[in-house]
mmCIF file of C-alpha atoms and ligand atoms in Angstrom:
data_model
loop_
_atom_site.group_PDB
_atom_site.id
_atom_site.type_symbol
_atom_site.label_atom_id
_atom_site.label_comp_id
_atom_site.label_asym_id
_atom_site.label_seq_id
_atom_site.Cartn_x
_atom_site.Cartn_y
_atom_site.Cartn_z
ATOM 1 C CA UNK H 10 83.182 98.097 117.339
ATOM 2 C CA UNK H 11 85.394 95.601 118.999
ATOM 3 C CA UNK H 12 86.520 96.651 122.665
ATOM 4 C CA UNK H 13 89.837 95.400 124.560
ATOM 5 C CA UNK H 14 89.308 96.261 128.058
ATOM 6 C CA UNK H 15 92.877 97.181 129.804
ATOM 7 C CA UNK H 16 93.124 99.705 132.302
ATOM 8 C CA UNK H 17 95.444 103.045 131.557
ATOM 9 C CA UNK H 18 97.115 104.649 133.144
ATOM 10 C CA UNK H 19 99.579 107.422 132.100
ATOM 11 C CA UNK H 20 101.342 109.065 134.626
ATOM 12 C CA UNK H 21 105.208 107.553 133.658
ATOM 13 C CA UNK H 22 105.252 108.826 130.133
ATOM 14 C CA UNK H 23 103.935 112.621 131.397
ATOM 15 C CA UNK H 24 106.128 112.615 134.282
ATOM 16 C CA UNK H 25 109.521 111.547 132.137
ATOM 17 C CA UNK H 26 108.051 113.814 129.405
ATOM 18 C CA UNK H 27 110.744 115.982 127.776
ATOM 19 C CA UNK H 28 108.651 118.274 125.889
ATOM 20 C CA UNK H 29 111.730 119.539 124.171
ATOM 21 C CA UNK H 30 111.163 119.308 120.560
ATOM 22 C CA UNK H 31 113.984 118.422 118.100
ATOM 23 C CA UNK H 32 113.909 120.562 115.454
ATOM 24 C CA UNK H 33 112.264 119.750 112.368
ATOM 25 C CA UNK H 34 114.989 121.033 109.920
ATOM 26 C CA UNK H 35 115.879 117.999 108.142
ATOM 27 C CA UNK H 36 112.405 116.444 107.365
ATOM 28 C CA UNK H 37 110.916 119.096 105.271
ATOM 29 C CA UNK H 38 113.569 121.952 104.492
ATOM 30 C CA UNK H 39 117.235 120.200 104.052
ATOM 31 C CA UNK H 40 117.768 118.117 100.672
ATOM 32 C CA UNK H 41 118.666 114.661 101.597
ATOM 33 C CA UNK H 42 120.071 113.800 98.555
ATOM 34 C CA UNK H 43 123.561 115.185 96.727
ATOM 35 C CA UNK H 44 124.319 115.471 93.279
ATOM 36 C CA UNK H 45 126.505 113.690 91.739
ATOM 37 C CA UNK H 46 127.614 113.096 87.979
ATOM 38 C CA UNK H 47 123.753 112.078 86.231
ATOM 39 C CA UNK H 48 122.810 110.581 89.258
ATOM 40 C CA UNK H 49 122.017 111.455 93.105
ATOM 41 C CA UNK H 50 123.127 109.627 96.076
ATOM 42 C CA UNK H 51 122.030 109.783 99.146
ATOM 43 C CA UNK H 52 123.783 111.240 102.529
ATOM 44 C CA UNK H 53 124.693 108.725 104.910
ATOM 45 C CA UNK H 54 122.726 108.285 107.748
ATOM 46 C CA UNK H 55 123.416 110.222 110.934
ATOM 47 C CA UNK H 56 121.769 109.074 114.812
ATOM 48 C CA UNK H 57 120.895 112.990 114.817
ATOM 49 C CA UNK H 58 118.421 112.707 112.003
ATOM 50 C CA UNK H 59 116.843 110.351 114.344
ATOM 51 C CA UNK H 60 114.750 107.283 114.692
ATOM 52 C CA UNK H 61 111.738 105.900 113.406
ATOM 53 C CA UNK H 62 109.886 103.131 114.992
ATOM 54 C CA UNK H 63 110.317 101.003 111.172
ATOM 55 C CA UNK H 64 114.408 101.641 111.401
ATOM 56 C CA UNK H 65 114.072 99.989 114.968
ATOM 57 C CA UNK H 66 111.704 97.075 113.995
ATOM 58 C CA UNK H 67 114.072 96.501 110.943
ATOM 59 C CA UNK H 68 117.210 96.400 113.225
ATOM 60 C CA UNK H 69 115.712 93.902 115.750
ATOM 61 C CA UNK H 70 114.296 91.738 112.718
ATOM 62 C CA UNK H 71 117.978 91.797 111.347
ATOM 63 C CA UNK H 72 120.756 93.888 111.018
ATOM 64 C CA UNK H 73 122.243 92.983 107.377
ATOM 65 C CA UNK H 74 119.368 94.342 106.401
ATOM 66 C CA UNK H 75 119.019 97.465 108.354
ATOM 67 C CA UNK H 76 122.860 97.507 107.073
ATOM 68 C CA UNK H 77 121.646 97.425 103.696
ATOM 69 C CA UNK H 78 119.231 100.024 104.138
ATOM 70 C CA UNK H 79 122.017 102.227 106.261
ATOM 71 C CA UNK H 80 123.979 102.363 103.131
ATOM 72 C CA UNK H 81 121.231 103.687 101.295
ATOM 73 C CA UNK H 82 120.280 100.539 98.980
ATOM 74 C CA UNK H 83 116.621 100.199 97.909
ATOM 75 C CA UNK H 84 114.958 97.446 95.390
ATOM 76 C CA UNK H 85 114.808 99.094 92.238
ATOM 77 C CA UNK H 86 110.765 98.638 90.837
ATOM 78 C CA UNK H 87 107.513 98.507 92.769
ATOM 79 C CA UNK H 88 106.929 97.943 95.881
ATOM 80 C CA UNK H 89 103.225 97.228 95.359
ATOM 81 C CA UNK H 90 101.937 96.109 99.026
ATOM 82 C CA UNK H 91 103.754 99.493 100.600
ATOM 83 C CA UNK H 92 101.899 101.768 97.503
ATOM 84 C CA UNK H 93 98.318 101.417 98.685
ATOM 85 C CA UNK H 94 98.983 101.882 102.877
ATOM 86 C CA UNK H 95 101.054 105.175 101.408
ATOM 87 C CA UNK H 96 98.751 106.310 99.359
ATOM 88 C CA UNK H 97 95.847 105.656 101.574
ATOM 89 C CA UNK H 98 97.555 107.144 104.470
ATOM 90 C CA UNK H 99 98.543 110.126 102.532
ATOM 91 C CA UNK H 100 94.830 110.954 101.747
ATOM 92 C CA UNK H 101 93.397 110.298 105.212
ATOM 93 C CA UNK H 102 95.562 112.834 106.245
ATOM 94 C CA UNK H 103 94.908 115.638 103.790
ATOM 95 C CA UNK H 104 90.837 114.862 104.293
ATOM 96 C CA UNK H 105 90.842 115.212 108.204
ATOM 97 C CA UNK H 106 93.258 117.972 107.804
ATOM 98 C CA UNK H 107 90.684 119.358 105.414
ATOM 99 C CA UNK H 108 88.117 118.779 107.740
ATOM 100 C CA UNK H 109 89.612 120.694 110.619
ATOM 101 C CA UNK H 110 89.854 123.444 108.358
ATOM 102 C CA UNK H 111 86.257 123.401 107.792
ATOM 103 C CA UNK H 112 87.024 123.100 103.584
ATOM 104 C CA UNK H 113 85.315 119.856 103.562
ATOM 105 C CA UNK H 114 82.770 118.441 104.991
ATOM 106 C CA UNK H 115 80.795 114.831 105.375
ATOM 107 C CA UNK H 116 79.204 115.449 102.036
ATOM 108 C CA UNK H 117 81.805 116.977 99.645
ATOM 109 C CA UNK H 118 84.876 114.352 101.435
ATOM 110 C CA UNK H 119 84.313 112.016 98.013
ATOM 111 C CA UNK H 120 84.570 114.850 95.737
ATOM 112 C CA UNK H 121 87.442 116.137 97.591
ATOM 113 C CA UNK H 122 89.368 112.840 97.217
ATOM 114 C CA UNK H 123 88.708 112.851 93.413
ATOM 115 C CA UNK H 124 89.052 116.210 92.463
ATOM 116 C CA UNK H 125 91.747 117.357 94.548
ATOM 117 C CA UNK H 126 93.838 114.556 95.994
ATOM 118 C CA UNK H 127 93.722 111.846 93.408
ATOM 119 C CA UNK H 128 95.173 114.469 90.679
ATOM 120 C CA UNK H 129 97.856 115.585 93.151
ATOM 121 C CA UNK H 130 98.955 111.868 94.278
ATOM 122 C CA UNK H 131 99.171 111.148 90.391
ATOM 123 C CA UNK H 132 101.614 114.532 89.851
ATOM 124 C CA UNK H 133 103.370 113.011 92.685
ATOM 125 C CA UNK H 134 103.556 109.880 90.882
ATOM 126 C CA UNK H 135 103.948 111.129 86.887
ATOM 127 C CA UNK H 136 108.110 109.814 86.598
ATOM 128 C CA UNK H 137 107.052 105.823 87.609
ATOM 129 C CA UNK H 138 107.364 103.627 84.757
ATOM 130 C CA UNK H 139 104.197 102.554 83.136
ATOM 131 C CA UNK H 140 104.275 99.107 85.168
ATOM 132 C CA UNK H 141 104.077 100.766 88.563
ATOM 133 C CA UNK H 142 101.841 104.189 87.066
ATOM 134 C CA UNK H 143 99.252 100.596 86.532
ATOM 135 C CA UNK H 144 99.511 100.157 90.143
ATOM 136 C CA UNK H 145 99.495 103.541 91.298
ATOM 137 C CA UNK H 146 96.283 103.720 88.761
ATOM 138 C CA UNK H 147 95.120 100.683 90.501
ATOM 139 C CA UNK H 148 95.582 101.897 93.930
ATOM 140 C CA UNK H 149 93.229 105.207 93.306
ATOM 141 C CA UNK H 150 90.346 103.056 91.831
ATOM 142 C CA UNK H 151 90.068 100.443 94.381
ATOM 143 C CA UNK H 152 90.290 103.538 97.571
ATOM 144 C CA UNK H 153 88.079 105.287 95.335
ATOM 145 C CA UNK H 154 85.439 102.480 95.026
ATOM 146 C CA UNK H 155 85.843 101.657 98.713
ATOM 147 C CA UNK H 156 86.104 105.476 100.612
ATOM 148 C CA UNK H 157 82.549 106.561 99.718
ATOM 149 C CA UNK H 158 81.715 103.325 102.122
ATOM 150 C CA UNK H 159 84.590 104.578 104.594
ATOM 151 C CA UNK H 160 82.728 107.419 105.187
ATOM 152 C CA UNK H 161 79.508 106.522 105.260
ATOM 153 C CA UNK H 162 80.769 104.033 107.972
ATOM 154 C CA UNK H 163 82.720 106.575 110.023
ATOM 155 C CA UNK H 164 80.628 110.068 109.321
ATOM 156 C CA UNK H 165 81.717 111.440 112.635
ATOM 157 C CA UNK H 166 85.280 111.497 111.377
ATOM 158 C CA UNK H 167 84.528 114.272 108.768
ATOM 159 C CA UNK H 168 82.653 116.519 111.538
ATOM 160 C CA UNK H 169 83.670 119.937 112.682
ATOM 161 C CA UNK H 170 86.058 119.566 115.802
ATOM 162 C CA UNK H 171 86.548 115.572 115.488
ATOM 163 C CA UNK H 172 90.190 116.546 115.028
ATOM 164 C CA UNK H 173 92.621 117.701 117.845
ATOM 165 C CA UNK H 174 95.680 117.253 116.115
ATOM 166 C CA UNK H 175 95.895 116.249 112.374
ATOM 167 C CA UNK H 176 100.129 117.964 112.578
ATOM 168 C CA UNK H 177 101.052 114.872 110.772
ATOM 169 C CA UNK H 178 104.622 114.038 112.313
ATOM 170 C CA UNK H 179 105.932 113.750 115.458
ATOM 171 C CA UNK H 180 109.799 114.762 116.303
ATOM 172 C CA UNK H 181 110.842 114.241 120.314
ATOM 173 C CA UNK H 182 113.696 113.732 122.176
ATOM 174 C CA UNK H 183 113.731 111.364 124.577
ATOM 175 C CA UNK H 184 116.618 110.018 126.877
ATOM 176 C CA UNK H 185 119.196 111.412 124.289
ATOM 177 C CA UNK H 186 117.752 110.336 121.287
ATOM 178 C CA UNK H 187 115.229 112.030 118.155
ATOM 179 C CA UNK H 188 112.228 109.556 118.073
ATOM 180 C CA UNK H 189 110.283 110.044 114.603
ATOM 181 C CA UNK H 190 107.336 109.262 112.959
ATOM 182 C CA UNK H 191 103.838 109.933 111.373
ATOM 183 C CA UNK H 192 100.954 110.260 113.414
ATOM 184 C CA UNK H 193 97.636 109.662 111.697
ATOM 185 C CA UNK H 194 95.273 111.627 113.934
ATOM 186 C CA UNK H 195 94.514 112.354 117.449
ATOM 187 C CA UNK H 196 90.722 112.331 118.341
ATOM 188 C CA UNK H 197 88.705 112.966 122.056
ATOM 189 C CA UNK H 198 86.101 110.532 123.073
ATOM 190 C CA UNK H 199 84.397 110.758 126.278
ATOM 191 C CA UNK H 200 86.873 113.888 126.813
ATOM 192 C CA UNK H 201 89.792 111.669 126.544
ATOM 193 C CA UNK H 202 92.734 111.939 123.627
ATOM 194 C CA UNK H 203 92.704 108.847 121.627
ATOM 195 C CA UNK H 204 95.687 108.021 119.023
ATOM 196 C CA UNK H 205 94.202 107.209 115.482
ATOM 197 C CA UNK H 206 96.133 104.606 114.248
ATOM 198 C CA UNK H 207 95.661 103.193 110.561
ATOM 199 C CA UNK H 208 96.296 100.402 109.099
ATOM 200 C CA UNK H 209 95.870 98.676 105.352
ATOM 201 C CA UNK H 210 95.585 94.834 105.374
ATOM 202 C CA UNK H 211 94.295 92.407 102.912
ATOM 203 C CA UNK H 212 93.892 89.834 105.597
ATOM 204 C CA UNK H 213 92.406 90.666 108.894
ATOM 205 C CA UNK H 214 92.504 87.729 112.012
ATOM 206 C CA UNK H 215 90.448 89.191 114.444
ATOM 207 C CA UNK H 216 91.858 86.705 117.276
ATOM 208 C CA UNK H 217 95.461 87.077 116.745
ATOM 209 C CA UNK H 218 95.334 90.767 115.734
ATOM 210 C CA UNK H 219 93.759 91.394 119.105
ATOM 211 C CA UNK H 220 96.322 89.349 121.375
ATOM 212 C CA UNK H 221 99.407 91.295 119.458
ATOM 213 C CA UNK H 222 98.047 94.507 119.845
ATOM 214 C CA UNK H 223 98.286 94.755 123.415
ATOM 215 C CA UNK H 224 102.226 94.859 123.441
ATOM 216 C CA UNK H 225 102.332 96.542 119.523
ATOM 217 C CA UNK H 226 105.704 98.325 119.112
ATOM 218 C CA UNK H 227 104.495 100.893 116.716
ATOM 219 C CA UNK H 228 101.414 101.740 118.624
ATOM 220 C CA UNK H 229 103.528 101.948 122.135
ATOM 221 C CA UNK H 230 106.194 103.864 120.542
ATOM 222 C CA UNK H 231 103.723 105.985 119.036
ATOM 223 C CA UNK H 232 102.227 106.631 122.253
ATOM 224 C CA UNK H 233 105.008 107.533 123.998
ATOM 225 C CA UNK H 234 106.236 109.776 121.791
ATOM 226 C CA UNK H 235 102.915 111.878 121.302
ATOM 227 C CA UNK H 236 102.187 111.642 124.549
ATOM 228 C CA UNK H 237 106.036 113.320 125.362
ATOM 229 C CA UNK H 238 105.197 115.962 122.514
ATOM 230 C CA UNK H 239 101.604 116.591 123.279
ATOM 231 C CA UNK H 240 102.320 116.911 126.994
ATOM 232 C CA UNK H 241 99.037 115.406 127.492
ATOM 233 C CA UNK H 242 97.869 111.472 128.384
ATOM 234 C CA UNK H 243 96.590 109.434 125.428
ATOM 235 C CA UNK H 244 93.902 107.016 126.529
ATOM 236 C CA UNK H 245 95.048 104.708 124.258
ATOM 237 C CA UNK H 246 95.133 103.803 120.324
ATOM 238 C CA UNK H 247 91.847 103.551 117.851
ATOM 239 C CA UNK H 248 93.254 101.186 115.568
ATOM 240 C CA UNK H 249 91.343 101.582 112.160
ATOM 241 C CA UNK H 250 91.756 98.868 110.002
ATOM 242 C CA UNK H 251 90.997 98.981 105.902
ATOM 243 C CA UNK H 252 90.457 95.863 103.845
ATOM 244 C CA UNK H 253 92.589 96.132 100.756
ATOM 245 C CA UNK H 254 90.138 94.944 98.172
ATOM 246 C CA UNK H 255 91.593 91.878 96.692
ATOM 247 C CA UNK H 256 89.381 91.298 93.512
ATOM 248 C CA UNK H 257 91.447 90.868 90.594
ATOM 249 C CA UNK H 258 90.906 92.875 87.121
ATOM 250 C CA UNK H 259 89.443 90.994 84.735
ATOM 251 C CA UNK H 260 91.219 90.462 81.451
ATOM 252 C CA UNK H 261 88.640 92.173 79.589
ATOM 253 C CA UNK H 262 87.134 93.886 81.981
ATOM 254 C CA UNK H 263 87.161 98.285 82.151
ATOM 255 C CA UNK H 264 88.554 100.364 85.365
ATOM 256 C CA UNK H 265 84.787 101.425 85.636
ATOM 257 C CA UNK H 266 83.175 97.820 85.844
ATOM 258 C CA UNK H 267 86.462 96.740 88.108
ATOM 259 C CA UNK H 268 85.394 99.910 90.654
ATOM 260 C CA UNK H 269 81.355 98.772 90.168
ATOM 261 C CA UNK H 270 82.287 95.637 91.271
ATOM 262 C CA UNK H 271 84.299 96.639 94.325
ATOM 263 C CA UNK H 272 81.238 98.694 95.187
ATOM 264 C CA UNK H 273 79.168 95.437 94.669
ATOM 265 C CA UNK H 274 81.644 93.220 97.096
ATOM 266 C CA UNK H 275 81.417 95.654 99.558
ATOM 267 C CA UNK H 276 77.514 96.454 99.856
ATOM 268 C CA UNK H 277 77.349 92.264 99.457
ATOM 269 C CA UNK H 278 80.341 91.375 102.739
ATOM 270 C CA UNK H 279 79.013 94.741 104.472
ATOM 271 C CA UNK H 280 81.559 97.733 105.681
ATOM 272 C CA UNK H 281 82.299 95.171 108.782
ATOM 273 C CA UNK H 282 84.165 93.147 106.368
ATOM 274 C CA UNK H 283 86.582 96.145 104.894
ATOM 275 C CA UNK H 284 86.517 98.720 107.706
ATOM 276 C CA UNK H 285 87.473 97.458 111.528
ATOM 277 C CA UNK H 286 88.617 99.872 114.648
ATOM 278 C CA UNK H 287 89.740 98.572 117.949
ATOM 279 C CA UNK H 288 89.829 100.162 120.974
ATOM 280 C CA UNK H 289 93.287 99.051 122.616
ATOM 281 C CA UNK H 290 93.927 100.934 126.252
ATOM 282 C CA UNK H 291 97.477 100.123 127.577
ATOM 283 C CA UNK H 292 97.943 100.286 131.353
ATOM 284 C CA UNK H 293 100.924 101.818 133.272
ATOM 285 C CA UNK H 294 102.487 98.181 133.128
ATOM 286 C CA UNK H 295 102.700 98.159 129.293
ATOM 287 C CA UNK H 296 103.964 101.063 129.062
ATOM 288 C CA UNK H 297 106.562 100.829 131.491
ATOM 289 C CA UNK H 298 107.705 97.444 130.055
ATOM 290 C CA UNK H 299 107.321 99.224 126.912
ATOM 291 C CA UNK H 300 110.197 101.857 128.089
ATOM 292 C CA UNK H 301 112.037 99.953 129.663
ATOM 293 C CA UNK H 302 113.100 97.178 126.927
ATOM 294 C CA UNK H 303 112.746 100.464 124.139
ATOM 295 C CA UNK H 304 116.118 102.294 125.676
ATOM 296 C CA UNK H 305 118.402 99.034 125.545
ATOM 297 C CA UNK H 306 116.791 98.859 121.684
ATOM 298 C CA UNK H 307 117.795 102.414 121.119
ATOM 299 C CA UNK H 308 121.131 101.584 122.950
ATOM 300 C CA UNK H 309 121.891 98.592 120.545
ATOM 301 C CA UNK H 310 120.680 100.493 117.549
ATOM 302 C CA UNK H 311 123.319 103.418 118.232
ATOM 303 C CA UNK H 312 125.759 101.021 119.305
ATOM 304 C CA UNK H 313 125.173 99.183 115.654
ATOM 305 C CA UNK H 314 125.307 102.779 113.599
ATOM 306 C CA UNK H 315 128.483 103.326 115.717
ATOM 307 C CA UNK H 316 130.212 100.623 114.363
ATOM 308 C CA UNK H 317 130.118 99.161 118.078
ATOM 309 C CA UNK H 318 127.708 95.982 117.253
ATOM 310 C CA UNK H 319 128.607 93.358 114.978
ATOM 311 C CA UNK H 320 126.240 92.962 111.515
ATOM 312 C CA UNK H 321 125.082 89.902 110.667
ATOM 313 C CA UNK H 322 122.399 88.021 108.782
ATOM 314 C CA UNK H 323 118.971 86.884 110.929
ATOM 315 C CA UNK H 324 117.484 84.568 108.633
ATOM 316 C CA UNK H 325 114.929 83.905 109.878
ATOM 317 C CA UNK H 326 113.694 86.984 109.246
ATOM 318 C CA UNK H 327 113.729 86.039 105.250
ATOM 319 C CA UNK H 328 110.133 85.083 104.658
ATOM 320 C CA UNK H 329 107.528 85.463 106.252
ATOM 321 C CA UNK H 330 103.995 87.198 106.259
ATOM 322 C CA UNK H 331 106.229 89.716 103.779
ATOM 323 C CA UNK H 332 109.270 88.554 102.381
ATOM 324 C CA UNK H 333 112.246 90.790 102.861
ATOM 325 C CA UNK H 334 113.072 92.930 99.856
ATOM 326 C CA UNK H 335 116.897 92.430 100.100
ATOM 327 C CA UNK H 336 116.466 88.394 99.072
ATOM 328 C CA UNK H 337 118.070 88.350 96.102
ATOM 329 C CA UNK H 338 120.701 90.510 97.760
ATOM 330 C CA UNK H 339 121.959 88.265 100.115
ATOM 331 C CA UNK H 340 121.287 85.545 97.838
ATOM 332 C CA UNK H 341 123.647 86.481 95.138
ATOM 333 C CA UNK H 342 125.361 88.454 97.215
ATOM 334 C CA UNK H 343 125.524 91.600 94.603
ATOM 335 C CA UNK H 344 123.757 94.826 94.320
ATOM 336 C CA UNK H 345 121.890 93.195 90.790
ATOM 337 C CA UNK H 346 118.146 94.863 90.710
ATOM 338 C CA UNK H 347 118.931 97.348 93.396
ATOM 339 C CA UNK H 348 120.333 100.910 93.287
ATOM 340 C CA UNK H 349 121.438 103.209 96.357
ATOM 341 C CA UNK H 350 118.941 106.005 96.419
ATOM 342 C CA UNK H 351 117.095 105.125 99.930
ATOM 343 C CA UNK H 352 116.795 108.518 101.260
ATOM 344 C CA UNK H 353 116.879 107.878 105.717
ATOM 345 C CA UNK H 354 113.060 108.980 106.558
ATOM 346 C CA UNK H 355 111.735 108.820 103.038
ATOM 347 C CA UNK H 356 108.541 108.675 104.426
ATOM 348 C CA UNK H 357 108.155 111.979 106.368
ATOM 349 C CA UNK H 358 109.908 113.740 103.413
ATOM 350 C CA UNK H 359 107.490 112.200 101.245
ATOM 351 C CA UNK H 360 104.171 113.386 103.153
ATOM 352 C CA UNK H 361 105.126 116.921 102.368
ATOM 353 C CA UNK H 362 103.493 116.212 98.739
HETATM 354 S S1 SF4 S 20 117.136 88.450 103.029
HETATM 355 FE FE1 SF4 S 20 117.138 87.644 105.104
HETATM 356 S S2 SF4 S 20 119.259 87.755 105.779
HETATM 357 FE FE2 SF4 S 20 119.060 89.055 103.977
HETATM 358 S S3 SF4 S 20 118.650 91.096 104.769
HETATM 359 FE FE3 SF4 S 20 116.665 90.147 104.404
HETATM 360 S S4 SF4 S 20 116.093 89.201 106.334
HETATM 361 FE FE4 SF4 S 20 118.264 89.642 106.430
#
């Protein structure tokens, strides 16, 4: 296990700590979406159904397309690189959940996954078009092949009391606004709370993953906000990392001898290769930094839903390590290949499954 040695403090984020929690109305009880005639639209978005650490990053990257996405439009088709981190999320959740609730255990975790999640995260699935039912199809095989190693890698994550907190979401105010997100886990080593923290990857640079986590928005806005809803310090974030297997189906070859030969590339690259964690501790310094420059980001994004901030095209921000899904958008300049369905904090709503 790679180590980055910082020293952390946490004494700003308890002491400014609003514990108040925002109520959780919206995410799980209030439709998002209104009827209309053979087709639903969704409600604009309001500052009050608050903000996600993704809404920010896609504001600062640029704001035609956080415009784009305000108004509710969405690339019509798969979004195949977003699928698998859902879906893999989505199941790491349910299994330590299960695990705190003593259902599962070390031993019956694979079963679990194919018996009881897989079926559900295909229900969930059953109205995608046959195309992106492939992917969803392809998704399931290659975690499938790939999580009986996951947990032979990490046992002590499916023991009895490994969990503190597997609540899912996180809803806080802070300085006037509703911070939001997903939480993957919090853990205690050496009596401390650590933030679990996963991500999906199909290429992992050790070097320059390293250097960029010590000032990582999503991991320092994550931390803040647990740490304000917790009302306890977080030592800092266990980033997990998965390998998405990138072996390619053979034209002739069966979903059976595709998941054997996952299984092979694994035992043959070892789990080092697909699973990663990282210790990352961030000191009183980062996270002070970290506050300071995240209220004039809040304070641009509300100024920008307001109507206050001008909108225009970064384009820079076009292509990149993932090109941005509004391309053909901007470059025609009309709607073709996209419909406005985007639902504001799809992905809470869509953890509920
Ligand atoms: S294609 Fe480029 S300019 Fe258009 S929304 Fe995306 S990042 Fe912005």
């Amino acid at each position: 296990m790679s180590k980055k040695k910082k020293t952390a403090k946490k004494k700003t984020t308890k002491k400014k700590a609003t514990k108040k929690k925002a109520t959780k109305k919206t995410s799980k009880k209030k439709s998002t979406r209104k009827k209309g005639k053979g087709h639903t639209k969704p409600q604009p978005y309001k500052l009050e159904d608050g903000i996600s650490q993704s809404m920010l990053m896609s504001f600062l990257g640029c704001r035609q397309r956080m415009q784009y996405q305000l108004d509710g439009w969405e690339s019509v088709g798969t979004k195949d690189s977003l699928r698998f981190g859902s879906y893999v999320h989505w199941t790491l959740e349910h299994l330590y959940k299960a695990v705190s609730a003593n259902v599962i255990t070390r031993r019956t975790a694979v079963a679990y996954l194919e018996t009881h999640l897989n079926p559900r995260w295909r229900k969930h699935n059953k109205s995608a078009g046959p195309k992106e039912m492939q992917g969803v199809e392809m998704d399931i095989l290659q975690w499938s092949a790939c999580f009986p190693h996951y947990v032979a890698c990490y046992p002590e994550d499916f023991k009895k009391g490994k969990w503190v907190d597997v609540e899912g979401q996180f809803d806080v105010e802070w300085k006037g606004f509703r911070l939001r997100g997903m939480r993957d886990g919090i853990t205690r080593i050496n009596r401390k709370l650590w933030m679990l923290e996963t991500k999906t990857k199909s290429r992992i640079d050790e070097g320059t993953l390293m250097e960029a986590l010590t000032f990582d928005f999503q991991n320092l806005f994550y931390l803040l906000a647990n740490v304000l809803e917790l009302g306890k310090p977080i030592r800092g974030v266990l980033y997990n990392v998965i390998r998405k297997p990138n072996l390619k189906l053979g034209q002739k070859e069966s979903m059976p001898a595709h998941a054997q030969r996952i299984d092979e590339h694994i035992e043959d690259n070892g789990w080092d290769h697909y699973f990663k964690r990282f210790e990352i501790i961030y000191d009183q310094a980062d996270l002070d930094r970290f506050a300071d420059e995240l209220i004039l980001k809040l304070q641009d994004f509300k100024a920008f839903v307001e109507g206050k901030l001008p909108c225009y095209r970064n384009e820079g921000d076009c292509v990149g390590r993932w090109n941005c899904e509004y391309i053909p958008f901007c470059s025609s300049g009309k709607p073709v290949g996209f419909s406005q369905t985007r639902v504001p904090h799809r992905e809470l709503i869509e953890q509920n499954i």
